[in-house]
mmCIF file of C-alpha atoms in Angstrom:
data_model
loop_
_atom_site.group_PDB
_atom_site.id
_atom_site.type_symbol
_atom_site.label_atom_id
_atom_site.label_comp_id
_atom_site.label_asym_id
_atom_site.label_seq_id
_atom_site.Cartn_x
_atom_site.Cartn_y
_atom_site.Cartn_z
ATOM 1 C CA UNK A 26 -0.139 0.048 -0.178
ATOM 2 C CA UNK A 27 1.136 3.252 -0.737
ATOM 3 C CA UNK A 28 2.360 6.054 1.920
ATOM 4 C CA UNK A 29 -0.406 8.904 1.733
ATOM 5 C CA UNK A 30 0.818 11.984 0.048
ATOM 6 C CA UNK A 31 2.802 14.590 2.333
ATOM 7 C CA UNK A 32 0.006 17.310 3.187
ATOM 8 C CA UNK A 33 0.783 21.121 1.069
ATOM 9 C CA UNK A 34 0.286 23.075 4.150
ATOM 10 C CA UNK A 35 0.222 23.084 7.911
ATOM 11 C CA UNK A 36 -2.795 22.819 10.349
ATOM 12 C CA UNK A 37 -5.838 24.504 10.722
ATOM 13 C CA UNK A 38 -4.557 26.285 13.918
ATOM 14 C CA UNK A 39 -1.631 27.082 12.189
ATOM 15 C CA UNK A 40 -3.373 29.037 9.797
ATOM 16 C CA UNK A 41 -5.459 30.158 12.711
ATOM 17 C CA UNK A 42 -2.759 31.743 14.449
ATOM 18 C CA UNK A 43 -1.041 33.018 11.301
ATOM 19 C CA UNK A 44 -4.130 35.127 10.503
ATOM 20 C CA UNK A 45 -3.811 36.748 13.875
ATOM 21 C CA UNK A 46 -0.296 37.485 13.150
ATOM 22 C CA UNK A 47 -1.917 39.561 10.284
ATOM 23 C CA UNK A 48 -4.617 41.471 11.883
ATOM 24 C CA UNK A 49 -2.504 41.973 14.851
ATOM 25 C CA UNK A 50 0.743 43.175 13.051
ATOM 26 C CA UNK A 51 -1.881 45.587 10.698
ATOM 27 C CA UNK A 52 -3.058 46.940 13.971
ATOM 28 C CA UNK A 53 0.392 47.714 15.810
ATOM 29 C CA UNK A 54 1.957 48.854 12.450
ATOM 30 C CA UNK A 55 -0.468 51.400 11.850
ATOM 31 C CA UNK A 56 0.060 53.241 15.278
ATOM 32 C CA UNK A 57 4.167 52.962 15.201
ATOM 33 C CA UNK A 58 4.003 54.457 11.182
ATOM 34 C CA UNK A 59 1.727 56.667 11.105
ATOM 35 C CA UNK A 60 1.926 58.313 14.503
ATOM 36 C CA UNK A 61 5.274 57.989 15.581
ATOM 37 C CA UNK A 62 5.382 61.474 17.483
ATOM 38 C CA UNK A 63 2.483 59.680 19.404
ATOM 39 C CA UNK A 64 3.500 56.207 20.034
ATOM 40 C CA UNK A 65 7.471 57.406 20.821
ATOM 41 C CA UNK A 66 6.809 58.074 24.419
ATOM 42 C CA UNK A 67 4.360 55.237 25.038
ATOM 43 C CA UNK A 68 6.652 52.588 23.440
ATOM 44 C CA UNK A 69 8.093 49.374 25.379
ATOM 45 C CA UNK A 70 11.401 51.045 25.392
ATOM 46 C CA UNK A 71 13.702 54.732 24.865
ATOM 47 C CA UNK A 72 13.721 55.562 21.516
ATOM 48 C CA UNK A 73 13.442 57.963 18.594
ATOM 49 C CA UNK A 74 10.220 58.726 16.478
ATOM 50 C CA UNK A 75 12.724 57.413 13.383
ATOM 51 C CA UNK A 76 12.995 53.955 14.788
ATOM 52 C CA UNK A 77 9.412 53.938 15.907
ATOM 53 C CA UNK A 78 8.342 54.489 12.840
ATOM 54 C CA UNK A 79 10.621 51.990 10.888
ATOM 55 C CA UNK A 80 9.523 49.362 13.281
ATOM 56 C CA UNK A 81 6.222 50.342 12.598
ATOM 57 C CA UNK A 82 6.818 49.966 9.010
ATOM 58 C CA UNK A 83 8.398 46.156 10.022
ATOM 59 C CA UNK A 84 4.904 45.063 11.310
ATOM 60 C CA UNK A 85 2.697 46.543 8.247
ATOM 61 C CA UNK A 86 4.970 44.370 6.208
ATOM 62 C CA UNK A 87 4.497 41.520 8.388
ATOM 63 C CA UNK A 88 0.882 41.922 8.089
ATOM 64 C CA UNK A 89 0.982 41.944 4.140
ATOM 65 C CA UNK A 90 3.218 39.313 4.160
ATOM 66 C CA UNK A 91 1.312 36.776 6.928
ATOM 67 C CA UNK A 92 -2.385 38.056 4.691
ATOM 68 C CA UNK A 93 -0.595 36.075 1.694
ATOM 69 C CA UNK A 94 0.441 33.280 3.576
ATOM 70 C CA UNK A 95 -2.918 32.479 4.949
ATOM 71 C CA UNK A 96 -4.662 32.610 1.498
ATOM 72 C CA UNK A 97 -2.694 30.521 -0.057
ATOM 73 C CA UNK A 98 -1.177 28.327 2.589
ATOM 74 C CA UNK A 99 0.956 26.019 0.510
ATOM 75 C CA UNK A 100 4.183 24.855 2.721
ATOM 76 C CA UNK A 101 6.550 24.861 -0.562
ATOM 77 C CA UNK A 102 5.531 28.710 -1.525
ATOM 78 C CA UNK A 103 5.692 29.917 1.930
ATOM 79 C CA UNK A 104 8.478 27.683 4.362
ATOM 80 C CA UNK A 105 11.130 30.621 4.411
ATOM 81 C CA UNK A 106 8.378 33.273 4.810
ATOM 82 C CA UNK A 107 6.731 31.113 7.476
ATOM 83 C CA UNK A 108 10.323 30.662 9.062
ATOM 84 C CA UNK A 109 10.612 34.642 9.006
ATOM 85 C CA UNK A 110 7.411 35.178 10.916
ATOM 86 C CA UNK A 111 8.375 32.407 13.583
ATOM 87 C CA UNK A 112 11.783 33.518 14.126
ATOM 88 C CA UNK A 113 10.851 37.378 14.234
ATOM 89 C CA UNK A 114 8.791 36.519 17.210
ATOM 90 C CA UNK A 115 10.989 34.188 18.620
ATOM 91 C CA UNK A 116 14.043 36.133 18.859
ATOM 92 C CA UNK A 117 12.250 39.579 19.408
ATOM 93 C CA UNK A 118 11.246 37.788 22.696
ATOM 94 C CA UNK A 119 14.644 37.057 23.724
ATOM 95 C CA UNK A 120 15.584 40.388 22.890
ATOM 96 C CA UNK A 121 12.972 41.567 25.565
ATOM 97 C CA UNK A 122 14.156 39.101 28.275
ATOM 98 C CA UNK A 123 17.655 40.109 28.014
ATOM 99 C CA UNK A 124 17.078 43.695 28.158
ATOM 100 C CA UNK A 125 13.713 43.505 30.644
ATOM 101 C CA UNK A 126 15.236 45.870 33.216
ATOM 102 C CA UNK A 127 14.946 48.202 30.614
ATOM 103 C CA UNK A 128 11.047 47.391 29.175
ATOM 104 C CA UNK A 129 8.392 49.586 30.013
ATOM 105 C CA UNK A 130 4.696 48.251 30.839
ATOM 106 C CA UNK A 131 2.963 51.105 31.989
ATOM 107 C CA UNK A 132 1.147 52.405 28.615
ATOM 108 C CA UNK A 133 -0.895 49.984 26.253
ATOM 109 C CA UNK A 134 0.629 50.492 23.006
ATOM 110 C CA UNK A 135 3.619 48.962 25.441
ATOM 111 C CA UNK A 136 1.593 46.020 26.425
ATOM 112 C CA UNK A 137 -0.091 45.620 22.556
ATOM 113 C CA UNK A 138 3.590 45.530 21.076
ATOM 114 C CA UNK A 139 4.668 42.736 23.912
ATOM 115 C CA UNK A 140 1.580 41.051 23.164
ATOM 116 C CA UNK A 141 1.864 41.015 19.752
ATOM 117 C CA UNK A 142 5.575 39.727 19.631
ATOM 118 C CA UNK A 143 4.674 37.123 22.286
ATOM 119 C CA UNK A 144 1.854 35.710 20.229
ATOM 120 C CA UNK A 145 4.095 35.206 17.040
ATOM 121 C CA UNK A 146 6.264 33.713 18.918
ATOM 122 C CA UNK A 147 3.580 30.935 20.233
ATOM 123 C CA UNK A 148 2.270 30.695 16.804
ATOM 124 C CA UNK A 149 6.206 30.062 15.699
ATOM 125 C CA UNK A 150 6.110 26.951 18.153
ATOM 126 C CA UNK A 151 2.838 25.757 16.896
ATOM 127 C CA UNK A 152 4.445 25.856 13.263
ATOM 128 C CA UNK A 153 7.603 24.125 14.195
ATOM 129 C CA UNK A 154 5.483 21.240 15.910
ATOM 130 C CA UNK A 155 3.458 21.042 13.104
ATOM 131 C CA UNK A 156 6.344 20.650 10.398
ATOM 132 C CA UNK A 157 7.820 18.150 12.602
ATOM 133 C CA UNK A 158 4.086 16.423 12.679
ATOM 134 C CA UNK A 159 3.068 16.572 9.340
ATOM 135 C CA UNK A 160 6.265 16.709 7.260
ATOM 136 C CA UNK A 161 4.803 18.567 4.512
ATOM 137 C CA UNK A 162 5.900 18.974 1.377
ATOM 138 C CA UNK A 163 8.547 21.531 0.399
ATOM 139 C CA UNK A 164 9.127 21.632 -3.140
ATOM 140 C CA UNK A 165 6.505 22.693 -5.689
ATOM 141 C CA UNK A 166 7.463 21.131 -9.669
ATOM 142 C CA UNK A 167 7.864 24.692 -10.153
ATOM 143 C CA UNK A 168 11.285 25.998 -11.879
ATOM 144 C CA UNK A 169 14.616 25.844 -9.930
ATOM 145 C CA UNK A 170 15.990 28.958 -8.790
ATOM 146 C CA UNK A 171 18.302 29.830 -11.483
ATOM 147 C CA UNK A 172 22.259 30.509 -10.304
ATOM 148 C CA UNK A 173 22.753 33.829 -10.428
ATOM 149 C CA UNK A 174 19.875 34.075 -7.928
ATOM 150 C CA UNK A 175 21.613 31.662 -5.636
ATOM 151 C CA UNK A 176 24.623 33.594 -5.546
ATOM 152 C CA UNK A 177 22.553 36.819 -4.769
ATOM 153 C CA UNK A 178 21.073 34.946 -1.701
ATOM 154 C CA UNK A 179 23.948 34.027 -0.162
ATOM 155 C CA UNK A 180 25.684 37.194 -0.790
ATOM 156 C CA UNK A 181 22.448 38.609 0.844
ATOM 157 C CA UNK A 182 22.978 36.286 3.897
ATOM 158 C CA UNK A 183 26.381 37.287 4.603
ATOM 159 C CA UNK A 184 25.394 40.721 4.315
ATOM 160 C CA UNK A 185 22.827 40.824 7.019
ATOM 161 C CA UNK A 186 24.438 37.801 8.531
ATOM 162 C CA UNK A 187 27.147 40.995 9.129
ATOM 163 C CA UNK A 188 25.050 43.024 10.484
ATOM 164 C CA UNK A 189 23.778 41.080 12.730
ATOM 165 C CA UNK A 190 27.229 40.198 14.271
ATOM 166 C CA UNK A 191 28.028 43.917 14.220
ATOM 167 C CA UNK A 192 24.755 44.451 16.341
ATOM 168 C CA UNK A 193 25.673 41.810 18.698
ATOM 169 C CA UNK A 194 29.094 42.328 19.565
ATOM 170 C CA UNK A 195 29.543 46.146 18.685
ATOM 171 C CA UNK A 196 26.439 47.714 20.143
ATOM 172 C CA UNK A 197 28.907 51.111 19.919
ATOM 173 C CA UNK A 198 28.868 51.292 16.063
ATOM 174 C CA UNK A 199 25.522 52.701 16.194
ATOM 175 C CA UNK A 200 26.528 55.661 18.738
ATOM 176 C CA UNK A 201 27.928 58.697 16.715
ATOM 177 C CA UNK A 202 26.018 58.684 13.430
ATOM 178 C CA UNK A 203 28.546 57.241 11.787
ATOM 179 C CA UNK A 204 26.134 54.537 10.030
ATOM 180 C CA UNK A 205 23.018 55.407 11.844
ATOM 181 C CA UNK A 206 21.446 58.633 11.912
ATOM 182 C CA UNK A 207 20.463 58.639 15.260
ATOM 183 C CA UNK A 208 22.184 57.289 18.645
ATOM 184 C CA UNK A 209 20.816 53.739 19.490
ATOM 185 C CA UNK A 210 20.398 52.390 22.953
ATOM 186 C CA UNK A 211 21.831 48.683 22.829
ATOM 187 C CA UNK A 212 18.249 47.103 23.518
ATOM 188 C CA UNK A 213 17.332 48.778 19.938
ATOM 189 C CA UNK A 214 20.369 48.173 18.329
ATOM 190 C CA UNK A 215 20.095 44.394 19.344
ATOM 191 C CA UNK A 216 16.279 44.821 18.491
ATOM 192 C CA UNK A 217 17.376 45.323 14.872
ATOM 193 C CA UNK A 218 20.108 42.868 14.906
ATOM 194 C CA UNK A 219 18.247 39.591 15.580
ATOM 195 C CA UNK A 220 15.809 41.512 13.075
ATOM 196 C CA UNK A 221 18.636 40.760 10.411
ATOM 197 C CA UNK A 222 19.426 37.551 11.662
ATOM 198 C CA UNK A 223 15.754 36.428 10.979
ATOM 199 C CA UNK A 224 15.678 37.340 8.001
ATOM 200 C CA UNK A 225 19.766 35.530 7.190
ATOM 201 C CA UNK A 226 17.777 32.352 8.622
ATOM 202 C CA UNK A 227 14.258 32.843 6.561
ATOM 203 C CA UNK A 228 16.883 33.358 3.110
ATOM 204 C CA UNK A 229 18.458 30.215 4.139
ATOM 205 C CA UNK A 230 15.701 28.029 3.838
ATOM 206 C CA UNK A 231 15.680 29.521 0.361
ATOM 207 C CA UNK A 232 18.956 28.118 -0.682
ATOM 208 C CA UNK A 233 18.197 24.700 1.205
ATOM 209 C CA UNK A 234 14.649 24.593 -1.279
ATOM 210 C CA UNK A 235 16.735 25.863 -4.295
ATOM 211 C CA UNK A 236 12.965 26.758 -5.829
ATOM 212 C CA UNK A 237 12.169 29.836 -7.182
ATOM 213 C CA UNK A 238 8.757 29.964 -6.014
ATOM 214 C CA UNK A 239 9.453 30.295 -2.124
ATOM 215 C CA UNK A 240 12.071 33.012 -3.644
ATOM 216 C CA UNK A 241 9.857 35.192 -5.031
ATOM 217 C CA UNK A 242 7.799 34.750 -2.379
ATOM 218 C CA UNK A 243 10.052 35.967 0.128
ATOM 219 C CA UNK A 244 11.126 38.878 -2.012
ATOM 220 C CA UNK A 245 7.619 40.229 -2.470
ATOM 221 C CA UNK A 246 7.570 40.144 1.485
ATOM 222 C CA UNK A 247 10.971 41.597 1.429
ATOM 223 C CA UNK A 248 9.576 44.279 -0.637
ATOM 224 C CA UNK A 249 6.603 44.799 1.438
ATOM 225 C CA UNK A 250 8.868 45.631 4.633
ATOM 226 C CA UNK A 251 12.034 47.715 2.857
ATOM 227 C CA UNK A 252 9.527 50.274 1.101
ATOM 228 C CA UNK A 253 7.363 51.545 4.359
ATOM 229 C CA UNK A 254 11.083 51.202 6.246
ATOM 230 C CA UNK A 255 12.425 53.515 3.201
ATOM 231 C CA UNK A 256 9.705 55.839 3.673
ATOM 232 C CA UNK A 257 9.964 56.521 7.474
ATOM 233 C CA UNK A 258 13.746 57.545 6.893
ATOM 234 C CA UNK A 259 12.606 59.636 3.797
ATOM 235 C CA UNK A 260 10.466 61.559 6.406
ATOM 236 C CA UNK A 261 12.984 61.758 8.951
ATOM 237 C CA UNK A 262 15.247 62.754 6.132
ATOM 238 C CA UNK A 263 16.583 65.974 8.619
ATOM 239 C CA UNK A 264 17.680 63.694 11.034
ATOM 240 C CA UNK A 265 20.741 62.672 8.769
ATOM 241 C CA UNK A 266 23.732 64.379 8.051
ATOM 242 C CA UNK A 267 25.539 63.081 4.823
ATOM 243 C CA UNK A 268 28.187 65.355 4.679
ATOM 244 C CA UNK A 269 29.462 64.913 8.168
ATOM 245 C CA UNK A 270 28.798 61.438 7.910
ATOM 246 C CA UNK A 271 29.307 59.689 4.740
ATOM 247 C CA UNK A 272 28.721 56.377 6.429
ATOM 248 C CA UNK A 273 25.176 57.346 6.277
ATOM 249 C CA UNK A 274 24.258 56.861 2.980
ATOM 250 C CA UNK A 275 24.954 52.799 3.503
ATOM 251 C CA UNK A 276 21.493 52.772 5.779
ATOM 252 C CA UNK A 277 19.707 54.425 2.792
ATOM 253 C CA UNK A 278 21.785 52.865 0.096
ATOM 254 C CA UNK A 279 20.958 49.064 1.556
ATOM 255 C CA UNK A 280 17.521 49.883 0.825
ATOM 256 C CA UNK A 281 17.346 51.047 -1.887
ATOM 257 C CA UNK A 282 20.085 48.380 -3.809
ATOM 258 C CA UNK A 283 17.572 45.638 -2.474
ATOM 259 C CA UNK A 284 14.793 47.266 -4.374
ATOM 260 C CA UNK A 285 16.541 47.953 -7.478
ATOM 261 C CA UNK A 286 17.345 44.253 -7.159
ATOM 262 C CA UNK A 287 14.434 42.774 -5.852
ATOM 263 C CA UNK A 288 11.335 44.485 -7.763
ATOM 264 C CA UNK A 289 13.041 43.688 -11.368
ATOM 265 C CA UNK A 290 13.725 40.035 -10.463
ATOM 266 C CA UNK A 291 9.893 39.450 -9.670
ATOM 267 C CA UNK A 292 8.295 41.446 -12.054
ATOM 268 C CA UNK A 293 10.582 39.203 -14.247
ATOM 269 C CA UNK A 294 9.862 35.566 -12.895
ATOM 270 C CA UNK A 295 6.507 35.934 -11.596
ATOM 271 C CA UNK A 296 5.067 34.756 -14.792
ATOM 272 C CA UNK A 297 7.275 31.670 -14.324
ATOM 273 C CA UNK A 298 6.201 30.909 -10.948
ATOM 274 C CA UNK A 299 2.638 31.003 -11.707
ATOM 275 C CA UNK A 300 3.316 28.967 -14.572
ATOM 276 C CA UNK A 301 4.985 26.419 -12.945
ATOM 277 C CA UNK A 302 2.412 26.496 -9.956
ATOM 278 C CA UNK A 303 -0.437 25.836 -12.567
ATOM 279 C CA UNK A 304 1.884 22.669 -13.982
ATOM 280 C CA UNK A 305 2.066 21.287 -10.317
ATOM 281 C CA UNK A 306 -0.072 19.344 -8.320
ATOM 282 C CA UNK A 307 -3.591 21.122 -7.273
ATOM 283 C CA UNK A 308 -3.862 22.476 -4.146
ATOM 284 C CA UNK A 309 -6.323 19.962 -1.914
ATOM 285 C CA UNK A 310 -8.248 20.024 1.200
ATOM 286 C CA UNK A 311 -5.634 18.092 2.585
ATOM 287 C CA UNK A 312 -3.722 20.573 5.443
ATOM 288 C CA UNK A 313 -3.052 18.263 7.896
#
């Protein structure tokens, strides 16, 4: 008797948790991104309005990303994207625990932020258990990842991995305006650092699978986060001092370079991904 085919997605519980993640991230992201002067004194720790708006960009991007995952729910397409969301919650929780003495809980916004992060971490635990229990299908029938894109992803992993290492080992690099336009506390630096680690971990999954479908889905999610982060930087462009600190161009330039590579790549390869998805097995009701 033939073994049953692996499910195409994770459990309905994981799907529901991802849907709640999308909704909660959207509300939090709007509060932080649209109202940074209001949110800054009410946030969970002390940081600037630019950083508040940038963190809001994370959550707006997470909202759109998670909502798209829930709509499709194929593990072969969204594996790296779900790994990103799970790692985002888990690693931010680690930072909050390490710096718990600096975290405040006397405002509704701070509690809401902590609650969303904690919920994402719980969703990650449920998701990992699902992957181990259900063993869903990792690869679809779509095209393989071109060699140049594999190299590009490896370069991306090395770059964001370097940023993570600097944030963890040398948080003083964020002081003095050399690259970041404003001085950042160790808590803020480490929060951004583990965000970079989250991106690297998820990109590793893309390289392991070596399929175009999850890469394009991942790049689309990254675009959804990078655009509002760049918008936040432009809103607070007056805090930059490029003449005194030319290295601050790196902060803006990294986002611009990613968009210049990612957007044309997504546009070029999206048709191939859609054709490959139609050629593969249809999405059935077997979700675990």
